[in-house]
Short mmCIF file of C-alpha atoms and ligand atoms in Angstrom, two decimals:
data_model
loop_
_atom_site.label_atom_id
_atom_site.label_comp_id
_atom_site.label_asym_id
_atom_site.label_seq_id
_atom_site.Cartn_x
_atom_site.Cartn_y
_atom_site.Cartn_z
CA MET L 1 48.56 53.31 -95.82
CA GLU L 2 46.35 55.52 -93.65
CA ARG L 3 46.81 59.29 -93.63
CA THR L 4 46.50 62.06 -91.06
CA GLU L 5 48.09 65.44 -90.37
CA VAL L 6 49.39 64.80 -86.84
CA ALA L 7 49.92 61.35 -85.32
CA ILE L 8 49.73 61.64 -81.53
CA VAL L 9 51.30 58.84 -79.49
CA GLY L 10 49.82 58.63 -75.97
CA ALA L 11 46.37 59.46 -74.59
CA GLY L 12 47.44 61.06 -71.32
CA PRO L 13 46.72 64.73 -70.57
CA ALA L 14 49.34 65.92 -73.11
CA GLY L 15 48.20 63.80 -76.06
CA LEU L 16 44.47 64.25 -75.50
CA LEU L 17 44.67 67.99 -74.97
CA LEU L 18 46.87 68.43 -78.04
CA ALA L 19 44.27 66.53 -80.06
CA HIS L 20 41.60 69.00 -78.90
CA LEU L 21 43.78 72.05 -79.57
CA LEU L 22 44.47 70.84 -83.12
CA GLN L 23 40.88 69.83 -83.73
CA ALA L 24 39.80 73.36 -82.77
CA GLU L 25 42.00 74.59 -85.64
CA GLY L 26 40.67 72.00 -88.08
CA VAL L 27 43.84 69.87 -88.02
CA ASP L 28 43.27 66.15 -88.47
CA THR L 29 44.79 63.84 -85.82
CA VAL L 30 45.06 60.15 -84.97
CA VAL L 31 45.65 59.27 -81.29
CA LEU L 32 47.39 55.98 -80.47
CA GLU L 33 47.28 54.68 -76.88
CA ALA L 34 49.00 51.53 -75.60
CA ARG L 35 46.49 50.89 -72.81
CA SER L 36 42.74 50.33 -72.73
CA ARG L 37 40.24 53.14 -72.18
CA GLU L 38 39.29 51.61 -68.82
CA TYR L 39 42.93 51.63 -67.70
CA VAL L 40 43.77 55.23 -68.61
CA GLU L 41 40.52 56.53 -67.13
CA HIS L 42 41.27 55.00 -63.74
CA ARG L 43 44.99 55.67 -63.40
CA VAL L 44 45.26 57.82 -60.25
CA ARG L 45 48.00 60.41 -60.56
CA ALA L 46 48.14 64.19 -60.25
CA GLY L 47 45.36 66.34 -58.86
CA VAL L 48 46.44 69.98 -58.70
CA CYS L 49 45.56 72.19 -61.68
CA GLU L 50 47.27 75.54 -62.06
CA HIS L 51 45.00 78.47 -62.92
CA THR L 52 46.38 78.54 -66.49
CA THR L 53 45.54 74.84 -66.95
CA VAL L 54 41.97 75.52 -65.86
CA ALA L 55 41.74 78.59 -68.12
CA LEU L 56 42.92 76.59 -71.15
CA LEU L 57 40.43 73.78 -70.55
CA ARG L 58 37.67 76.35 -70.04
CA GLY L 59 38.62 78.17 -73.24
CA LEU L 60 38.23 74.93 -75.18
CA GLY L 61 34.83 74.22 -73.59
CA LEU L 62 36.30 71.22 -71.74
CA ALA L 63 35.86 72.38 -68.13
CA ASP L 64 32.13 71.94 -67.44
CA ARG L 65 32.60 69.09 -64.95
CA LEU L 66 35.82 70.59 -63.60
CA ASP L 67 33.93 73.83 -62.86
CA ARG L 68 31.17 71.87 -61.12
CA GLU L 69 33.26 69.39 -59.15
CA GLY L 70 36.76 70.92 -58.86
CA LEU L 71 37.78 72.24 -55.45
CA VAL L 72 39.18 75.78 -55.67
CA HIS L 73 41.92 76.40 -53.10
CA GLY L 74 43.21 79.85 -52.20
CA GLY L 75 45.99 78.53 -49.95
CA LEU L 76 48.08 75.62 -48.71
CA THR L 77 49.54 74.71 -45.34
CA LEU L 78 53.15 74.03 -44.43
CA ARG L 79 53.13 72.08 -41.18
CA PHE L 80 56.22 71.99 -38.97
CA ASP L 81 57.03 72.43 -35.28
CA ARG L 82 53.65 70.64 -34.78
CA ALA L 83 51.77 73.75 -36.00
CA ASP L 84 50.21 75.05 -39.22
CA HIS L 85 51.68 77.89 -41.27
CA ARG L 86 49.36 78.86 -44.11
CA ILE L 87 50.57 80.24 -47.43
CA ASP L 88 47.75 82.44 -48.69
CA LEU L 89 48.11 81.85 -52.43
CA ALA L 90 45.16 84.09 -53.33
CA ALA L 91 46.30 87.07 -51.24
CA LEU L 92 49.93 86.77 -52.38
CA THR L 93 49.30 86.22 -56.10
CA GLY L 94 45.63 86.96 -56.79
CA LYS L 95 45.38 83.39 -58.13
CA SER L 96 44.26 80.00 -56.89
CA ILE L 97 44.65 76.35 -57.81
CA THR L 98 41.91 73.79 -58.49
CA VAL L 99 42.01 70.25 -57.13
CA TYR L 100 40.56 67.92 -59.77
CA GLY L 101 41.97 64.46 -60.45
CA GLN L 102 44.08 63.92 -63.55
CA GLN L 103 42.02 60.83 -64.36
CA GLU L 104 38.89 63.01 -64.33
CA ILE L 105 40.50 65.34 -66.87
CA VAL L 106 41.45 62.32 -68.97
CA LYS L 107 37.85 61.03 -68.79
CA ASP L 108 36.50 64.45 -69.83
CA LEU L 109 38.95 64.77 -72.75
CA ILE L 110 38.23 61.24 -74.02
CA ALA L 111 34.46 61.75 -73.80
CA ALA L 112 34.67 65.10 -75.61
CA ARG L 113 36.78 63.62 -78.44
CA LEU L 114 34.51 60.63 -78.92
CA ALA L 115 31.45 62.88 -78.83
CA THR L 116 32.68 64.72 -81.94
CA GLY L 117 33.01 61.44 -83.83
CA GLN L 118 36.82 61.32 -83.51
CA ASP L 119 38.37 58.03 -82.49
CA ILE L 120 41.19 56.95 -80.19
CA GLU L 121 43.18 53.81 -81.07
CA PHE L 122 43.33 52.15 -77.65
CA GLU L 123 45.50 49.07 -77.06
CA ALA L 124 47.88 50.00 -79.88
CA ALA L 125 50.86 47.66 -79.45
CA ASP L 126 54.42 47.85 -80.74
CA VAL L 127 54.18 51.49 -81.87
CA ARG L 128 57.20 52.43 -83.99
CA LEU L 129 58.21 55.71 -85.65
CA HIS L 130 59.92 55.94 -89.04
CA GLU L 131 61.41 58.59 -91.32
CA LEU L 132 61.21 61.31 -88.70
CA THR L 133 63.61 63.63 -90.48
CA THR L 134 61.50 63.74 -93.63
CA ASP L 135 58.30 65.79 -94.00
CA ALA L 136 56.27 62.57 -94.24
CA PRO L 137 57.03 60.49 -91.11
CA THR L 138 55.19 57.22 -90.64
CA VAL L 139 53.98 55.32 -87.60
CA THR L 140 53.35 51.57 -87.52
CA TRP L 141 51.57 49.57 -84.83
CA THR L 142 49.52 46.46 -84.15
CA ASP L 143 45.92 47.30 -83.37
CA ALA L 144 43.64 45.82 -80.69
CA HIS L 145 42.47 43.13 -83.15
CA GLY L 146 46.02 42.08 -84.08
CA GLY L 147 46.02 43.95 -87.39
CA ALA L 148 49.25 45.52 -88.71
CA ARG L 149 48.65 49.26 -89.32
CA GLU L 150 50.66 52.01 -90.98
CA LEU L 151 49.96 55.72 -90.82
CA ARG L 152 51.59 58.56 -92.77
CA ALA L 153 51.51 61.98 -91.10
CA ASP L 154 52.95 65.46 -91.51
CA ALA L 155 54.20 65.43 -87.91
CA VAL L 156 54.32 63.12 -84.90
CA ALA L 157 53.65 64.25 -81.32
CA GLY L 158 55.41 62.07 -78.73
CA CYS L 159 53.09 62.34 -75.72
CA ASP L 160 53.75 58.82 -74.46
CA GLY L 161 55.15 59.54 -71.01
CA PHE L 162 58.52 58.80 -69.46
CA HIS L 163 58.65 55.11 -70.49
CA GLY L 164 57.27 55.58 -74.01
CA VAL L 165 58.91 54.89 -77.36
CA CYS L 166 59.08 58.40 -78.84
CA ARG L 167 62.04 59.81 -76.91
CA ALA L 168 63.90 56.58 -77.63
CA ALA L 169 63.34 57.15 -81.37
CA ILE L 170 65.65 60.17 -81.25
CA PRO L 171 69.31 59.25 -81.84
CA ALA L 172 71.29 59.43 -78.59
CA SER L 173 73.75 61.78 -80.26
CA ALA L 174 70.97 64.36 -80.72
CA LEU L 175 69.84 64.26 -77.06
CA THR L 176 71.23 65.73 -73.89
CA CYS L 177 69.53 64.24 -70.84
CA TYR L 178 69.70 65.62 -67.30
CA ASP L 179 68.76 63.04 -64.70
CA HIS L 180 68.54 63.27 -60.91
CA VAL L 181 67.25 60.39 -58.77
CA TYR L 182 66.21 61.10 -55.16
CA PRO L 183 66.99 58.69 -52.31
CA TYR L 184 63.31 58.36 -51.41
CA ALA L 185 59.93 57.46 -52.94
CA TRP L 186 56.24 58.21 -52.23
CA LEU L 187 53.78 55.65 -50.99
CA GLY L 188 50.45 57.07 -52.20
CA VAL L 189 46.99 55.97 -51.10
CA LEU L 190 43.48 56.96 -52.11
CA ALA L 191 41.11 56.74 -49.12
CA GLN L 192 37.34 56.66 -49.08
CA ALA L 193 37.23 59.37 -46.41
CA PRO L 194 36.38 63.06 -46.40
CA PRO L 195 39.50 65.29 -46.34
CA SER L 196 40.66 66.13 -42.81
CA HIS L 197 41.49 69.72 -43.77
CA GLU L 198 40.06 72.01 -46.42
CA GLU L 199 43.45 72.55 -48.14
CA LEU L 200 46.63 70.61 -48.91
CA ILE L 201 49.01 70.07 -45.97
CA TYR L 202 52.77 69.69 -46.57
CA PRO L 203 54.35 68.57 -43.27
CA TRP L 204 58.01 68.40 -42.31
CA HIS L 205 58.47 65.66 -39.71
CA PRO L 206 61.53 63.92 -38.22
CA ARG L 207 60.18 60.59 -39.52
CA GLY L 208 59.87 61.93 -43.07
CA PHE L 209 57.50 63.82 -45.32
CA ALA L 210 53.78 63.15 -45.70
CA LEU L 211 51.14 64.91 -47.79
CA HIS L 212 47.48 65.43 -47.11
CA SER L 213 45.60 66.09 -50.34
CA MET L 214 42.18 65.26 -51.71
CA ARG L 215 40.35 64.41 -54.92
CA SER L 216 36.75 65.25 -53.91
CA PRO L 217 34.69 65.94 -50.75
CA GLU L 218 34.56 62.14 -50.27
CA LEU L 219 38.08 61.08 -51.31
CA THR L 220 41.36 61.86 -49.57
CA ARG L 221 44.73 61.39 -51.32
CA LEU L 222 47.61 60.83 -48.89
CA TYR L 223 51.32 60.18 -49.33
CA LEU L 224 54.20 59.02 -47.15
CA GLN L 225 57.90 59.40 -47.86
CA VAL L 226 59.40 55.89 -47.94
CA ASN L 227 62.64 54.31 -49.10
CA PRO L 228 62.88 53.67 -52.87
CA ASP L 229 63.18 49.90 -52.31
CA GLU L 230 60.19 49.76 -49.94
CA ARG L 231 57.82 46.80 -50.49
CA LEU L 232 54.11 47.61 -50.62
CA ASP L 233 53.38 44.29 -48.88
CA ASP L 234 55.15 45.59 -45.78
CA TRP L 235 52.62 48.40 -45.45
CA SER L 236 49.34 47.18 -44.00
CA ASP L 237 46.47 49.68 -43.96
CA ALA L 238 46.86 50.03 -40.18
CA ARG L 239 50.58 50.81 -40.51
CA ILE L 240 49.87 53.44 -43.18
CA TRP L 241 47.25 55.19 -41.02
CA ASP L 242 49.51 55.10 -37.94
CA GLU L 243 52.40 56.60 -39.81
CA LEU L 244 50.24 59.28 -41.43
CA ALA L 245 48.73 60.21 -38.05
CA THR L 246 52.22 60.51 -36.53
CA ARG L 247 53.66 62.66 -39.29
CA LEU L 248 50.59 64.90 -39.51
CA ALA L 249 50.12 65.37 -35.73
CA THR L 250 49.86 68.90 -34.32
CA ASP L 251 49.66 70.33 -30.83
CA ASP L 252 46.16 71.67 -31.48
CA GLY L 253 44.55 68.27 -31.88
CA PHE L 254 44.44 67.67 -35.66
CA THR L 255 42.41 64.54 -36.37
CA LEU L 256 43.02 62.44 -39.46
CA ARG L 257 39.79 61.05 -40.91
CA GLN L 258 40.21 57.43 -41.93
CA GLY L 259 38.37 55.16 -44.34
CA PRO L 260 38.92 52.16 -46.63
CA LEU L 261 42.01 52.42 -48.84
CA LEU L 262 40.90 52.15 -52.48
CA GLU L 263 44.35 52.20 -54.00
CA LYS L 264 48.00 51.98 -52.92
CA GLY L 265 51.18 52.48 -54.95
CA ILE L 266 54.84 53.44 -54.63
CA THR L 267 56.25 56.08 -57.00
CA PRO L 268 59.99 56.74 -57.29
CA MET L 269 61.12 60.36 -57.19
CA ARG L 270 63.06 61.64 -60.15
CA SER L 271 63.90 64.83 -62.00
CA PHE L 272 64.64 64.46 -65.70
CA VAL L 273 64.92 66.83 -68.66
CA THR L 274 65.55 66.03 -72.33
CA GLU L 275 67.23 68.75 -74.23
CA THR L 276 65.86 68.73 -77.45
CA MET L 277 62.16 68.28 -77.51
CA ARG L 278 62.12 68.14 -81.32
CA HIS L 279 63.79 65.87 -83.83
CA GLY L 280 62.81 66.49 -87.45
CA ARG L 281 59.03 66.15 -87.51
CA LEU L 282 58.84 64.50 -84.05
CA PHE L 283 57.88 66.77 -81.15
CA LEU L 284 58.01 65.53 -77.54
CA ALA L 285 55.58 66.88 -74.92
CA GLY L 286 54.92 66.24 -71.22
CA ASP L 287 56.53 63.37 -69.32
CA ALA L 288 58.07 62.05 -72.57
CA ALA L 289 60.45 65.01 -72.36
CA HIS L 290 60.72 65.82 -68.65
CA ILE L 291 59.57 64.66 -65.26
CA VAL L 292 59.57 66.26 -61.83
CA PRO L 293 59.07 64.86 -58.34
CA PRO L 294 55.37 65.42 -57.51
CA THR L 295 56.02 67.66 -54.46
CA GLY L 296 55.51 70.85 -56.47
CA ALA L 297 52.42 69.51 -58.30
CA LYS L 298 53.93 70.48 -61.65
CA GLY L 299 54.02 67.31 -63.83
CA MET L 300 50.58 67.46 -65.40
CA ASN L 301 50.66 71.27 -65.62
CA LEU L 302 53.95 71.16 -67.53
CA ALA L 303 52.44 68.65 -69.95
CA VAL L 304 49.54 71.06 -70.54
CA ALA L 305 51.90 74.02 -71.00
CA ASP L 306 53.95 72.09 -73.60
CA VAL L 307 50.96 71.28 -75.79
CA ARG L 308 49.61 74.81 -75.39
CA ARG L 309 52.79 75.81 -77.23
CA LEU L 310 52.96 72.80 -79.56
CA GLY L 311 49.42 73.18 -80.92
CA PRO L 312 49.96 76.65 -82.49
CA ALA L 313 53.49 75.65 -83.62
CA LEU L 314 52.05 72.70 -85.58
CA VAL L 315 49.26 74.84 -87.04
CA ALA L 316 51.85 77.39 -88.22
CA LEU L 317 54.04 74.63 -89.67
CA LEU L 318 51.34 72.66 -91.43
CA ARG L 319 48.90 75.39 -92.44
CA LYS L 320 51.03 78.49 -92.94
CA ASN L 321 54.33 76.87 -93.91
CA ASP L 322 55.90 78.88 -91.05
CA SER L 323 58.49 76.74 -89.27
CA ARG L 324 59.67 79.40 -86.80
CA PRO L 325 57.41 78.45 -83.84
CA ALA L 326 58.35 74.77 -84.39
CA GLU L 327 62.03 75.65 -84.42
CA ALA L 328 61.63 77.67 -81.20
CA TYR L 329 59.54 74.95 -79.51
CA THR L 330 62.32 73.34 -77.44
CA GLU L 331 63.77 76.60 -76.22
CA ARG L 332 60.41 78.15 -75.31
CA CYS L 333 59.25 75.05 -73.41
CA LEU L 334 62.50 74.49 -71.57
CA SER L 335 62.47 77.90 -69.98
CA ARG L 336 59.29 76.97 -68.09
CA VAL L 337 60.42 73.37 -67.60
CA TRP L 338 63.64 74.34 -65.84
CA ARG L 339 61.78 76.79 -63.58
CA ALA L 340 59.37 74.00 -62.61
CA GLU L 341 62.28 71.58 -62.17
CA HIS L 342 63.91 73.97 -59.73
CA PHE L 343 60.69 74.63 -57.82
CA SER L 344 59.94 70.90 -57.54
CA TYR L 345 63.50 70.24 -56.34
CA PHE L 346 63.21 73.10 -53.85
CA MET L 347 59.92 71.82 -52.38
CA THR L 348 61.22 68.24 -52.31
CA THR L 349 64.53 68.92 -50.63
CA MET L 350 62.97 71.37 -48.15
CA LEU L 351 60.42 68.83 -46.94
CA HIS L 352 61.93 65.32 -47.22
CA ARG L 353 64.35 63.79 -44.77
CA PHE L 354 67.38 62.04 -46.18
CA PRO L 355 67.77 58.37 -45.23
CA ASP L 356 70.94 59.16 -43.23
CA ALA L 357 69.40 61.96 -41.23
CA ASP L 358 71.83 64.80 -40.74
CA PRO L 359 70.87 67.18 -37.88
CA PHE L 360 72.61 70.02 -39.74
CA VAL L 361 70.39 69.50 -42.80
CA ASP L 362 67.32 69.27 -40.53
CA GLN L 363 68.08 72.71 -39.13
CA LEU L 364 68.62 74.14 -42.63
CA GLN L 365 65.25 72.77 -43.74
CA LEU L 366 63.46 74.14 -40.68
CA SER L 367 65.16 77.49 -41.12
CA GLN L 368 63.99 77.60 -44.76
CA LEU L 369 60.44 76.70 -43.72
CA ARG L 370 60.36 79.42 -41.05
CA TYR L 371 61.76 81.95 -43.52
CA THR L 372 59.24 80.92 -46.19
CA THR L 373 56.31 81.39 -43.83
CA ARG L 374 57.54 84.56 -42.07
CA SER L 375 58.88 86.56 -45.02
CA THR L 376 56.28 87.93 -47.42
CA ALA L 377 58.89 87.92 -50.20
CA ALA L 378 59.73 84.23 -49.64
CA ALA L 379 56.07 83.23 -49.29
CA THR L 380 55.23 85.11 -52.50
CA SER L 381 58.00 83.30 -54.36
CA LEU L 382 56.62 79.92 -53.29
CA ALA L 383 53.06 81.01 -54.06
CA GLU L 384 53.71 82.34 -57.57
CA ASN L 385 55.53 79.14 -58.53
CA TYR L 386 52.85 76.95 -56.95
CA VAL L 387 49.85 78.60 -58.66
CA GLY L 388 51.81 78.54 -61.92
CA LEU L 389 53.61 81.07 -64.05
CA PRO L 390 51.83 82.76 -66.96
CA PHE L 391 51.78 80.86 -70.25
CA ASP L 392 53.94 83.50 -71.89
CA TRP L 393 56.71 82.93 -69.31
CA PRO L 394 59.86 83.76 -71.31
C1 FAD Q 401 52.80 56.79 -61.01
C2 FAD Q 401 52.71 58.29 -61.16
C3 FAD Q 401 52.13 59.05 -60.15
C4 FAD Q 401 52.07 60.43 -60.27
N1 FAD Q 401 51.52 61.16 -59.26
C5 FAD Q 401 51.50 62.50 -59.35
C6 FAD Q 401 50.98 63.27 -58.31
O1 FAD Q 401 50.51 62.75 -57.30
N2 FAD Q 401 50.99 64.64 -58.44
C7 FAD Q 401 51.52 65.24 -59.55
O2 FAD Q 401 51.51 66.46 -59.64
N3 FAD Q 401 52.00 64.52 -60.58
C8 FAD Q 401 52.01 63.18 -60.50
N4 FAD Q 401 52.53 62.46 -61.51
C9 FAD Q 401 52.97 63.17 -62.70
C10 FAD Q 401 51.84 63.44 -63.70
O3 FAD Q 401 50.85 62.48 -63.56
C11 FAD Q 401 52.44 63.43 -65.11
O4 FAD Q 401 53.33 64.51 -65.18
C12 FAD Q 401 51.40 63.51 -66.22
O5 FAD Q 401 50.70 62.30 -66.30
C13 FAD Q 401 52.05 63.83 -67.56
O6 FAD Q 401 51.13 63.67 -68.60
P1 FAD Q 401 51.57 63.09 -70.01
O7 FAD Q 401 50.36 63.13 -70.86
O8 FAD Q 401 52.80 63.76 -70.45
O9 FAD Q 401 52.03 61.58 -69.71
P2 FAD Q 401 51.17 60.33 -69.22
O10 FAD Q 401 50.06 60.77 -68.35
O11 FAD Q 401 52.16 59.36 -68.68
O12 FAD Q 401 50.52 59.76 -70.54
C14 FAD Q 401 51.29 59.03 -71.47
C15 FAD Q 401 50.36 58.06 -72.18
O13 FAD Q 401 51.08 57.38 -73.20
C16 FAD Q 401 50.76 56.01 -73.15
N5 FAD Q 401 51.87 55.26 -73.74
C17 FAD Q 401 53.05 54.93 -73.17
N6 FAD Q 401 53.81 54.25 -74.04
C18 FAD Q 401 53.11 54.15 -75.17
C19 FAD Q 401 53.36 53.55 -76.43
N7 FAD Q 401 54.51 52.92 -76.67
N8 FAD Q 401 52.43 53.63 -77.38
C20 FAD Q 401 51.26 54.28 -77.16
N9 FAD Q 401 50.96 54.86 -75.98
C21 FAD Q 401 51.87 54.80 -75.00
C22 FAD Q 401 50.53 55.73 -71.68
O14 FAD Q 401 49.75 54.56 -71.46
C23 FAD Q 401 49.81 56.99 -71.25
O15 FAD Q 401 48.42 56.91 -71.38
C24 FAD Q 401 52.59 61.06 -61.42
C25 FAD Q 401 53.16 60.30 -62.44
C26 FAD Q 401 53.23 58.92 -62.31
C27 FAD Q 401 53.89 58.12 -63.42
#
């Protein structure tokens, strides 16, 4: 049987960053990932980093490329009534966000781990957790060569996303799950085209929401609100560009730059929270414990905030025999999680049109948008949530 201090399941942002946080404290880890390195490094997902996420990566010496290539934004645009209404994040909060693709962070974290001689077990199949309520849990899996493996650890970190095995290893009687499914989805595309605007644009439009975002000066990331049962085959590139141009149109002649579509996908919209994030020596982090609709750009940042708390809690537990931070882990994380859940719900329901359009709801949404952009108090509330709350948020 192999031996480590912390077995980490999942090499997404949560698992990889936790491995670095623990390594910085001299704690030994093994990272198990179901997919190949190639796959996880090219999975296009989030792209907005809160200032605290950037600060953490910088503090660990993991932000060199992010600092060179990341796009720092001091504002965002709400677009409605065919006009732009800018939220000046920097003026309202003194903080900014950085646009840098999640897959770029994943690439940087993998490269940095391998560079120190640490490994990642890619293509680990049939991962199973055992004896979680003892102080010597074990993990079994089949490795990329078909070999049966068994690992004993002092703790297990479940960083394996929403569909992983770790949350499912907790008895149902020990879990309370809050689940909310939205009646719409996002069709996301990555276009080989320079962004059409220097910042993110969140439009409200009678035909539904769209989002103009970017990943680099050469790559635009765009989304369309669609029905959850929409078929990708029904969306030709021409139809996607037409619909985006319609929903993003303004009276002052906004032009959408077009280019080849490198990637297309449909993502359902869901809010989900698991209440407990700890079972014995298993600790959940990131999407394994909670997900948000992407409208508030919170998913990856919440994953980072969880492991920022989990790292020191594990060090205290394993090195100082102090279990208090581990015992407080769920409660401390969930305070931030619920705030982000509410903000993501607020942004989503303010900007998306329901399938059975209700003119009353339309007017409520437009009223909220006008209030948010005309009241400094309302704009500041949106801005402080968007740039991200401090790590020590109670
Ligand atoms: C399709 C999609 C699109 C998204 N788009 C956006 C967006 O545009 N903007 C935004 O802000 N947020 C977006 N998000 C949310 C954001 O990407 C997530 O919140 C973020 O990835 C959470 O990081 P994580 O490390 O917790 O989980 P993940 O990134 O999901 O990482 C989990 C890892 O565990 C691995 N794994 C799963 N099961 C097992 C297993 N049994 N054994 C071993 N490994 C396993 C997975 O392969 C994966 O590498 C998106 C999420 C998804 C799913």
